[in-house]
mmCIF file of C-alpha atoms and ligand atoms in Angstrom:
data_model
loop_
_atom_site.group_PDB
_atom_site.id
_atom_site.type_symbol
_atom_site.label_atom_id
_atom_site.label_comp_id
_atom_site.label_asym_id
_atom_site.label_seq_id
_atom_site.Cartn_x
_atom_site.Cartn_y
_atom_site.Cartn_z
ATOM 1 C CA UNK A 27 -24.858 -4.108 9.274
ATOM 2 C CA UNK A 28 -21.829 -2.452 7.791
ATOM 3 C CA UNK A 29 -19.078 -4.379 6.090
ATOM 4 C CA UNK A 30 -16.251 -5.316 8.393
ATOM 5 C CA UNK A 31 -13.418 -3.764 6.476
ATOM 6 C CA UNK A 32 -12.836 -1.513 3.528
ATOM 7 C CA UNK A 33 -9.819 -1.856 1.312
ATOM 8 C CA UNK A 34 -8.451 1.214 -0.391
ATOM 9 C CA UNK A 35 -7.245 0.399 -3.866
ATOM 10 C CA UNK A 36 -5.589 2.536 -6.459
ATOM 11 C CA UNK A 37 -7.080 1.596 -9.779
ATOM 12 C CA UNK A 38 -6.539 3.056 -13.265
ATOM 13 C CA UNK A 39 -5.502 6.359 -11.792
ATOM 14 C CA UNK A 40 -8.591 6.612 -9.588
ATOM 15 C CA UNK A 41 -8.972 5.913 -5.921
ATOM 16 C CA UNK A 42 -11.656 3.282 -5.463
ATOM 17 C CA UNK A 43 -13.111 2.169 -2.160
ATOM 18 C CA UNK A 44 -14.300 -1.414 -1.881
ATOM 19 C CA UNK A 45 -15.880 -3.358 0.902
ATOM 20 C CA UNK A 46 -13.948 -6.495 1.728
ATOM 21 C CA UNK A 47 -15.267 -9.566 -0.116
ATOM 22 C CA UNK A 48 -17.571 -11.233 0.737
ATOM 23 C CA UNK A 49 -19.469 -8.016 1.333
ATOM 24 C CA UNK A 50 -22.127 -9.727 3.475
ATOM 25 C CA UNK A 51 -20.549 -11.615 6.367
ATOM 26 C CA UNK A 52 -23.382 -11.939 8.888
ATOM 27 C CA UNK A 53 -25.638 -14.244 6.852
ATOM 28 C CA UNK A 54 -25.092 -16.596 3.946
ATOM 29 C CA UNK A 55 -26.387 -14.852 0.842
ATOM 30 C CA UNK A 56 -26.380 -15.787 -2.850
ATOM 31 C CA UNK A 57 -27.698 -14.803 -6.279
ATOM 32 C CA UNK A 58 -27.105 -11.033 -5.975
ATOM 33 C CA UNK A 59 -29.589 -8.842 -7.862
ATOM 34 C CA UNK A 60 -28.663 -5.159 -7.566
ATOM 35 C CA UNK A 61 -31.076 -2.380 -8.507
ATOM 36 C CA UNK A 62 -29.959 1.251 -8.629
ATOM 37 C CA UNK A 63 -32.726 3.595 -7.512
ATOM 38 C CA UNK A 64 -32.505 7.153 -6.168
ATOM 39 C CA UNK A 65 -28.677 7.054 -6.032
ATOM 40 C CA UNK A 66 -28.806 3.960 -3.816
ATOM 41 C CA UNK A 67 -27.834 0.378 -4.618
ATOM 42 C CA UNK A 68 -30.614 -1.958 -3.493
ATOM 43 C CA UNK A 69 -28.988 -5.381 -3.326
ATOM 44 C CA UNK A 70 -31.590 -8.160 -3.226
ATOM 45 C CA UNK A 71 -30.236 -11.627 -2.509
ATOM 46 C CA UNK A 72 -31.350 -15.156 -1.900
ATOM 47 C CA UNK A 73 -30.441 -16.677 1.463
ATOM 48 C CA UNK A 74 -28.774 -19.982 2.363
ATOM 49 C CA UNK A 75 -30.036 -21.127 5.771
ATOM 50 C CA UNK A 76 -27.275 -21.733 8.334
ATOM 51 C CA UNK A 77 -28.122 -25.439 8.677
ATOM 52 C CA UNK A 78 -27.921 -26.170 4.925
ATOM 53 C CA UNK A 79 -24.439 -27.696 5.217
ATOM 54 C CA UNK A 80 -24.430 -31.186 3.723
ATOM 55 C CA UNK A 81 -28.149 -30.810 2.928
ATOM 56 C CA UNK A 82 -28.269 -29.018 -0.408
ATOM 57 C CA UNK A 83 -30.162 -25.822 -1.074
ATOM 58 C CA UNK A 84 -32.226 -24.735 1.916
ATOM 59 C CA UNK A 85 -33.635 -21.363 0.907
ATOM 60 C CA UNK A 86 -36.779 -19.896 2.425
ATOM 61 C CA UNK A 87 -36.671 -16.117 1.996
ATOM 62 C CA UNK A 88 -35.060 -13.172 0.207
ATOM 63 C CA UNK A 89 -32.959 -10.419 1.790
ATOM 64 C CA UNK A 90 -32.258 -6.747 1.110
ATOM 65 C CA UNK A 91 -29.071 -4.713 1.670
ATOM 66 C CA UNK A 92 -28.506 -1.113 0.617
ATOM 67 C CA UNK A 93 -25.461 1.052 0.055
ATOM 68 C CA UNK A 94 -24.703 4.553 -1.181
ATOM 69 C CA UNK A 95 -20.929 4.056 -1.431
ATOM 70 C CA UNK A 96 -20.395 0.335 -2.277
ATOM 71 C CA UNK A 97 -18.443 0.040 0.993
ATOM 72 C CA UNK A 98 -20.993 0.195 3.802
ATOM 73 C CA UNK A 99 -24.016 -2.068 3.471
ATOM 74 C CA UNK A 100 -27.167 -1.744 5.583
ATOM 75 C CA UNK A 101 -29.026 -4.971 6.359
ATOM 76 C CA UNK A 102 -32.813 -4.652 5.970
ATOM 77 C CA UNK A 103 -33.406 -8.320 6.760
ATOM 78 C CA UNK A 104 -35.819 -10.635 4.954
ATOM 79 C CA UNK A 105 -38.181 -8.604 2.744
ATOM 80 C CA UNK A 106 -40.141 -11.496 1.181
ATOM 81 C CA UNK A 107 -40.445 -15.244 1.575
ATOM 82 C CA UNK A 108 -42.067 -18.346 0.127
ATOM 83 C CA UNK A 109 -44.944 -17.709 2.537
ATOM 84 C CA UNK A 110 -45.953 -14.691 0.426
ATOM 85 C CA UNK A 111 -47.127 -17.123 -2.274
ATOM 86 C CA UNK A 112 -50.287 -19.009 -1.249
ATOM 87 C CA UNK A 113 -49.975 -21.302 -4.299
ATOM 88 C CA UNK A 114 -46.554 -22.671 -3.307
ATOM 89 C CA UNK A 115 -46.360 -26.437 -3.076
ATOM 90 C CA UNK A 116 -43.017 -26.653 -1.275
ATOM 91 C CA UNK A 117 -41.510 -24.959 1.765
ATOM 92 C CA UNK A 118 -38.056 -24.731 0.142
ATOM 93 C CA UNK A 119 -36.830 -23.237 -3.133
ATOM 94 C CA UNK A 120 -36.540 -19.437 -2.732
ATOM 95 C CA UNK A 121 -33.910 -19.204 -5.465
ATOM 96 C CA UNK A 122 -32.491 -16.299 -7.484
ATOM 97 C CA UNK A 123 -34.792 -13.267 -7.665
ATOM 98 C CA UNK A 124 -34.721 -9.845 -9.287
ATOM 99 C CA UNK A 125 -36.488 -6.559 -8.462
ATOM 100 C CA UNK A 126 -37.127 -3.771 -10.985
ATOM 101 C CA UNK A 127 -38.843 -0.404 -10.679
ATOM 102 C CA UNK A 128 -41.457 0.878 -13.098
ATOM 103 C CA UNK A 129 -43.569 4.026 -12.670
ATOM 104 C CA UNK A 130 -42.986 4.114 -8.916
ATOM 105 C CA UNK A 131 -43.873 0.457 -8.308
ATOM 106 C CA UNK A 132 -41.393 -2.300 -7.479
ATOM 107 C CA UNK A 133 -41.785 -5.736 -9.032
ATOM 108 C CA UNK A 134 -40.022 -8.702 -7.470
ATOM 109 C CA UNK A 135 -39.687 -11.771 -9.722
ATOM 110 C CA UNK A 136 -39.237 -14.857 -7.575
ATOM 111 C CA UNK A 137 -38.587 -18.458 -8.592
ATOM 112 C CA UNK A 138 -40.228 -21.030 -6.334
ATOM 113 C CA UNK A 139 -38.140 -23.959 -7.427
ATOM 114 C CA UNK A 140 -40.448 -26.654 -8.769
ATOM 115 C CA UNK A 141 -43.509 -24.361 -8.675
ATOM 116 C CA UNK A 142 -42.803 -21.697 -11.311
ATOM 117 C CA UNK A 143 -41.957 -17.990 -11.165
ATOM 118 C CA UNK A 144 -44.137 -15.573 -9.207
ATOM 119 C CA UNK A 145 -44.237 -11.786 -8.972
ATOM 120 C CA UNK A 146 -44.659 -9.619 -5.888
ATOM 121 C CA UNK A 147 -45.410 -5.882 -6.014
ATOM 122 C CA UNK A 148 -44.767 -3.012 -3.633
ATOM 123 C CA UNK A 149 -44.947 0.792 -3.551
ATOM 124 C CA UNK A 150 -41.501 0.848 -1.945
ATOM 125 C CA UNK A 151 -38.191 -0.914 -2.651
ATOM 126 C CA UNK A 152 -38.201 -1.933 1.033
ATOM 127 C CA UNK A 153 -41.600 -3.625 0.762
ATOM 128 C CA UNK A 154 -43.997 -4.860 1.956
ATOM 129 C CA UNK A 155 -44.391 -6.958 -1.191
ATOM 130 C CA UNK A 156 -47.720 -8.622 -2.079
ATOM 131 C CA UNK A 157 -48.733 -11.228 -4.665
ATOM 132 C CA UNK A 158 -51.471 -9.551 -6.775
ATOM 133 C CA UNK A 159 -52.059 -12.379 -9.275
ATOM 134 C CA UNK A 160 -52.133 -15.366 -6.922
ATOM 135 C CA UNK A 161 -50.565 -17.769 -9.424
ATOM 136 C CA UNK A 162 -47.256 -18.253 -11.264
ATOM 137 C CA UNK A 163 -46.368 -15.720 -13.952
ATOM 138 C CA UNK A 164 -44.184 -18.341 -15.673
ATOM 139 C CA UNK A 165 -44.831 -22.051 -15.285
ATOM 140 C CA UNK A 166 -43.533 -24.143 -18.116
ATOM 141 C CA UNK A 167 -43.873 -27.220 -15.929
ATOM 142 C CA UNK A 168 -40.194 -28.035 -16.064
ATOM 143 C CA UNK A 169 -38.593 -27.269 -12.745
ATOM 144 C CA UNK A 170 -35.164 -26.473 -14.219
ATOM 145 C CA UNK A 171 -36.618 -24.089 -16.806
ATOM 146 C CA UNK A 172 -38.579 -22.029 -14.326
ATOM 147 C CA UNK A 173 -35.688 -20.589 -12.361
ATOM 148 C CA UNK A 174 -33.473 -17.510 -12.354
ATOM 149 C CA UNK A 175 -35.859 -14.868 -13.711
ATOM 150 C CA UNK A 176 -34.338 -11.603 -14.830
ATOM 151 C CA UNK A 177 -36.226 -8.580 -16.131
ATOM 152 C CA UNK A 178 -34.849 -5.765 -18.244
ATOM 153 C CA UNK A 179 -36.729 -2.552 -19.106
ATOM 154 C CA UNK A 180 -35.414 -1.005 -22.302
ATOM 155 C CA UNK A 181 -35.033 2.729 -22.919
ATOM 156 C CA UNK A 182 -38.296 2.753 -24.903
ATOM 157 C CA UNK A 183 -40.170 1.333 -21.886
ATOM 158 C CA UNK A 184 -40.633 -2.218 -23.237
ATOM 159 C CA UNK A 185 -39.969 -4.788 -20.508
ATOM 160 C CA UNK A 186 -38.427 -8.197 -21.201
ATOM 161 C CA UNK A 187 -38.306 -11.274 -18.991
ATOM 162 C CA UNK A 188 -35.801 -14.127 -19.236
ATOM 163 C CA UNK A 189 -35.404 -17.313 -17.274
ATOM 164 C CA UNK A 190 -33.929 -20.733 -17.447
ATOM 165 C CA UNK A 191 -31.642 -23.392 -16.171
ATOM 166 C CA UNK A 192 -30.478 -26.825 -17.206
ATOM 167 C CA UNK A 193 -29.371 -25.756 -20.669
ATOM 168 C CA UNK A 194 -32.125 -23.513 -22.042
ATOM 169 C CA UNK A 195 -32.488 -19.768 -21.664
ATOM 170 C CA UNK A 196 -35.842 -18.308 -22.668
ATOM 171 C CA UNK A 197 -36.892 -14.710 -23.163
ATOM 172 C CA UNK A 198 -40.046 -12.809 -23.985
ATOM 173 C CA UNK A 199 -41.959 -9.565 -23.573
ATOM 174 C CA UNK A 200 -43.906 -8.443 -20.529
ATOM 175 C CA UNK A 201 -47.073 -6.384 -20.813
ATOM 176 C CA UNK A 202 -47.041 -2.863 -19.356
ATOM 177 C CA UNK A 203 -48.553 -4.176 -16.117
ATOM 178 C CA UNK A 204 -45.314 -6.196 -15.603
ATOM 179 C CA UNK A 205 -47.382 -9.163 -14.416
ATOM 180 C CA UNK A 206 -48.383 -10.833 -17.698
ATOM 181 C CA UNK A 207 -46.400 -12.258 -20.573
ATOM 182 C CA UNK A 208 -46.992 -10.539 -23.904
ATOM 183 C CA UNK A 209 -46.783 -13.573 -26.194
ATOM 184 C CA UNK A 210 -44.813 -16.772 -25.772
ATOM 185 C CA UNK A 211 -41.290 -16.904 -24.426
ATOM 186 C CA UNK A 212 -38.739 -18.268 -26.876
ATOM 187 C CA UNK A 213 -35.319 -19.867 -26.687
ATOM 188 C CA UNK A 214 -32.423 -17.404 -26.790
ATOM 189 C CA UNK A 215 -30.288 -18.391 -29.789
ATOM 190 C CA UNK A 216 -26.490 -18.194 -29.932
ATOM 191 C CA UNK A 217 -25.553 -18.888 -26.313
ATOM 192 C CA UNK A 218 -22.751 -21.411 -25.739
ATOM 193 C CA UNK A 219 -22.838 -23.878 -22.817
ATOM 194 C CA UNK A 220 -25.680 -22.047 -21.050
ATOM 195 C CA UNK A 221 -26.408 -23.305 -17.534
ATOM 196 C CA UNK A 222 -28.405 -20.644 -15.609
ATOM 197 C CA UNK A 223 -28.136 -17.188 -13.955
ATOM 198 C CA UNK A 224 -29.220 -14.942 -16.851
ATOM 199 C CA UNK A 225 -28.618 -11.203 -16.433
ATOM 200 C CA UNK A 226 -29.077 -8.394 -18.976
ATOM 201 C CA UNK A 227 -27.296 -5.059 -19.147
ATOM 202 C CA UNK A 228 -26.927 -2.502 -21.914
ATOM 203 C CA UNK A 229 -23.676 -0.789 -22.820
ATOM 204 C CA UNK A 230 -23.100 1.629 -25.717
ATOM 205 C CA UNK A 231 -26.409 0.650 -27.322
ATOM 206 C CA UNK A 232 -25.692 -3.099 -27.286
ATOM 207 C CA UNK A 233 -27.463 -5.716 -25.166
ATOM 208 C CA UNK A 234 -25.325 -8.050 -23.042
ATOM 209 C CA UNK A 235 -26.709 -11.377 -21.807
ATOM 210 C CA UNK A 236 -24.513 -12.953 -19.131
ATOM 211 C CA UNK A 237 -24.929 -16.417 -17.608
ATOM 212 C CA UNK A 238 -23.159 -19.257 -15.835
ATOM 213 C CA UNK A 239 -21.881 -22.320 -17.708
ATOM 214 C CA UNK A 240 -21.668 -26.087 -17.088
ATOM 215 C CA UNK A 241 -17.948 -26.144 -16.358
ATOM 216 C CA UNK A 242 -17.162 -29.414 -14.543
ATOM 217 C CA UNK A 243 -20.793 -29.643 -13.564
ATOM 218 C CA UNK A 244 -21.657 -32.449 -11.229
ATOM 219 C CA UNK A 245 -18.218 -33.540 -10.072
ATOM 220 C CA UNK A 246 -18.279 -34.945 -6.555
ATOM 221 C CA UNK A 247 -22.054 -34.638 -6.585
ATOM 222 C CA UNK A 248 -22.080 -30.895 -6.090
ATOM 223 C CA UNK A 249 -23.170 -27.988 -8.186
ATOM 224 C CA UNK A 250 -20.091 -27.365 -10.316
ATOM 225 C CA UNK A 251 -17.467 -24.702 -10.817
ATOM 226 C CA UNK A 252 -19.430 -22.321 -12.965
ATOM 227 C CA UNK A 253 -17.692 -19.724 -15.084
ATOM 228 C CA UNK A 254 -19.539 -16.569 -16.120
ATOM 229 C CA UNK A 255 -20.016 -16.057 -19.871
ATOM 230 C CA UNK A 256 -21.513 -13.259 -21.932
ATOM 231 C CA UNK A 257 -23.047 -12.730 -25.349
ATOM 232 C CA UNK A 258 -23.920 -9.510 -27.190
ATOM 233 C CA UNK A 259 -26.808 -8.555 -29.477
ATOM 234 C CA UNK A 260 -28.334 -5.535 -31.208
ATOM 235 C CA UNK A 261 -31.739 -6.710 -29.993
ATOM 236 C CA UNK A 262 -32.984 -7.575 -26.480
ATOM 237 C CA UNK A 263 -34.222 -11.021 -27.563
ATOM 238 C CA UNK A 264 -31.212 -11.856 -29.729
ATOM 239 C CA UNK A 265 -29.981 -13.686 -31.687
ATOM 240 C CA UNK A 266 -26.895 -13.495 -29.497
ATOM 241 C CA UNK A 267 -23.222 -13.572 -30.430
ATOM 242 C CA UNK A 268 -21.315 -15.502 -27.801
ATOM 243 C CA UNK A 269 -18.163 -13.576 -26.837
ATOM 244 C CA UNK A 270 -16.578 -15.564 -24.025
ATOM 245 C CA UNK A 271 -15.925 -15.782 -20.293
ATOM 246 C CA UNK A 272 -15.690 -12.774 -17.996
ATOM 247 C CA UNK A 273 -15.165 -14.623 -14.699
ATOM 248 C CA UNK A 274 -13.358 -17.848 -13.868
ATOM 249 C CA UNK A 275 -14.789 -20.177 -11.158
ATOM 250 C CA UNK A 276 -14.965 -18.488 -7.794
ATOM 251 C CA UNK A 277 -12.286 -19.115 -5.211
ATOM 252 C CA UNK A 278 -11.917 -21.248 -3.160
ATOM 253 C CA UNK A 279 -13.098 -23.895 -5.636
ATOM 254 C CA UNK A 280 -15.472 -25.651 -3.284
ATOM 255 C CA UNK A 281 -17.824 -26.795 -6.014
ATOM 256 C CA UNK A 282 -20.100 -23.831 -5.558
ATOM 257 C CA UNK A 283 -22.429 -22.329 -8.130
ATOM 258 C CA UNK A 284 -21.852 -18.850 -9.400
ATOM 259 C CA UNK A 285 -24.524 -16.306 -10.235
ATOM 260 C CA UNK A 286 -23.403 -12.951 -11.618
ATOM 261 C CA UNK A 287 -25.055 -9.585 -12.102
ATOM 262 C CA UNK A 288 -23.658 -6.455 -13.729
ATOM 263 C CA UNK A 289 -24.669 -2.914 -12.814
ATOM 264 C CA UNK A 290 -23.516 0.663 -13.290
ATOM 265 C CA UNK A 291 -23.412 2.894 -10.225
ATOM 266 C CA UNK A 292 -22.125 6.451 -10.079
ATOM 267 C CA UNK A 293 -20.422 6.040 -13.452
ATOM 268 C CA UNK A 294 -18.574 2.801 -12.637
ATOM 269 C CA UNK A 295 -19.463 -0.769 -13.537
ATOM 270 C CA UNK A 296 -19.580 -3.555 -10.967
ATOM 271 C CA UNK A 297 -19.796 -7.362 -11.145
ATOM 272 C CA UNK A 298 -21.662 -8.997 -8.269
ATOM 273 C CA UNK A 299 -21.366 -12.760 -7.721
ATOM 274 C CA UNK A 300 -21.157 -15.274 -4.893
ATOM 275 C CA UNK A 301 -18.588 -17.697 -3.504
ATOM 276 C CA UNK A 302 -18.059 -20.033 -0.547
ATOM 277 C CA UNK A 303 -15.098 -18.201 0.938
ATOM 278 C CA UNK A 304 -16.650 -17.895 4.406
ATOM 279 C CA UNK A 305 -17.958 -21.440 4.750
ATOM 280 C CA UNK A 306 -16.005 -23.695 2.386
ATOM 281 C CA UNK A 307 -19.377 -25.318 1.742
ATOM 282 C CA UNK A 308 -21.263 -25.285 -1.599
ATOM 283 C CA UNK A 309 -24.618 -24.686 0.085
ATOM 284 C CA UNK A 310 -23.461 -21.761 2.242
ATOM 285 C CA UNK A 311 -22.600 -18.966 -0.134
ATOM 286 C CA UNK A 312 -21.642 -15.314 0.247
ATOM 287 C CA UNK A 313 -22.148 -12.321 -2.032
ATOM 288 C CA UNK A 314 -19.105 -10.444 -3.373
ATOM 289 C CA UNK A 315 -18.544 -7.471 -5.673
ATOM 290 C CA UNK A 316 -15.620 -6.382 -7.840
ATOM 291 C CA UNK A 317 -15.133 -3.760 -10.547
ATOM 292 C CA UNK A 318 -16.018 -4.591 -14.160
ATOM 293 C CA UNK A 319 -14.536 -2.850 -17.190
ATOM 294 C CA UNK A 320 -15.677 -2.762 -20.803
ATOM 295 C CA UNK A 321 -12.850 -2.576 -23.320
ATOM 296 C CA UNK A 322 -12.907 -0.019 -26.141
ATOM 297 C CA UNK A 323 -14.283 -2.678 -28.532
ATOM 298 C CA UNK A 324 -17.171 -3.465 -26.156
ATOM 299 C CA UNK A 325 -15.783 -6.747 -24.848
ATOM 300 C CA UNK A 326 -15.593 -7.245 -21.077
ATOM 301 C CA UNK A 327 -12.226 -7.444 -19.369
ATOM 302 C CA UNK A 328 -11.877 -10.551 -17.166
ATOM 303 C CA UNK A 329 -13.116 -9.669 -13.680
ATOM 304 C CA UNK A 330 -10.378 -9.952 -11.072
ATOM 305 C CA UNK A 331 -11.746 -11.601 -7.944
ATOM 306 C CA UNK A 332 -10.082 -10.143 -4.883
HETATM 307 O O1 FUB B 485 -29.391 -20.263 -5.394
HETATM 308 C C1 FUB B 485 -30.086 -21.330 -6.003
HETATM 309 C C2 FUB B 485 -29.629 -21.508 -7.413
HETATM 310 O O2 FUB B 485 -28.208 -21.704 -7.451
HETATM 311 C C3 FUB B 485 -29.841 -20.296 -8.289
HETATM 312 O O3 FUB B 485 -31.138 -20.163 -8.739
HETATM 313 C C4 FUB B 485 -28.802 -20.530 -9.337
HETATM 314 O O4 FUB B 485 -28.544 -19.420 -10.141
HETATM 315 C C5 FUB B 485 -27.634 -20.943 -8.497
HETATM 316 O O5 FUB B 485 -26.986 -19.835 -7.934
#
């Protein structure tokens, strides 16, 4: 699948090609988790089933798209699903995932909502992915805590895992095998109005933890109008200094969630997120991407949604 249209924009003296938002228009996708590997963007997403309208989250598998120019996206279809976890107790709940590479292996961290966070492993970013441990990696027995895993591997090789929803973000170390916690996870201090959707990136030696907030959460019985916040620290596990908002609620304001991710590709920074522009329905979301800029003082300029 290639994106339907590309818009040519002149930006800060450079010519920048963008795919038209939403960048995926043939399926409903959410919770974008980009990974840059071998000069390619591997965009892993969750997937809202077509018949989820009026139902709530109906999410059974995870999808993969790739691009080498941020304009044309190739659809690789579902690359993992709830069925890959024999210990699952529900046939719904394939929420926001993330994939990272370490020493030639690819680790996919998957929340099974209500069942904990599992990990799948593959020798290729395209899969097949298998569950080597046969049990949850994280299971704090609170179904809102055990969502939205994100993993960051620091320059010294130490890997960190974060997760959380419903008000608490936790972080901790992973062992070198990437499939075991190295000590207990602890609450990330200093975040303001944390809701979910943790993502870590590093810029100029500082750690950035971004997340969605509780803005107008629950109005009209839907998920809210999340804004994306960020906090900065000198250390991967904080304490964090809350800086502010880098993205206002997505448009149109259909009461959708937002879930951001920030990545550098070919020297430029990008903010991925999702909205309900194609469907107008909170449970049928679509992944978008826009440019992200760091200011000279390290703060993030508000992302302009196109
Ligand atoms: O997609 C299901 C849930 O909605 C995710 O886990 C949250 O981040 C929110 O996007």
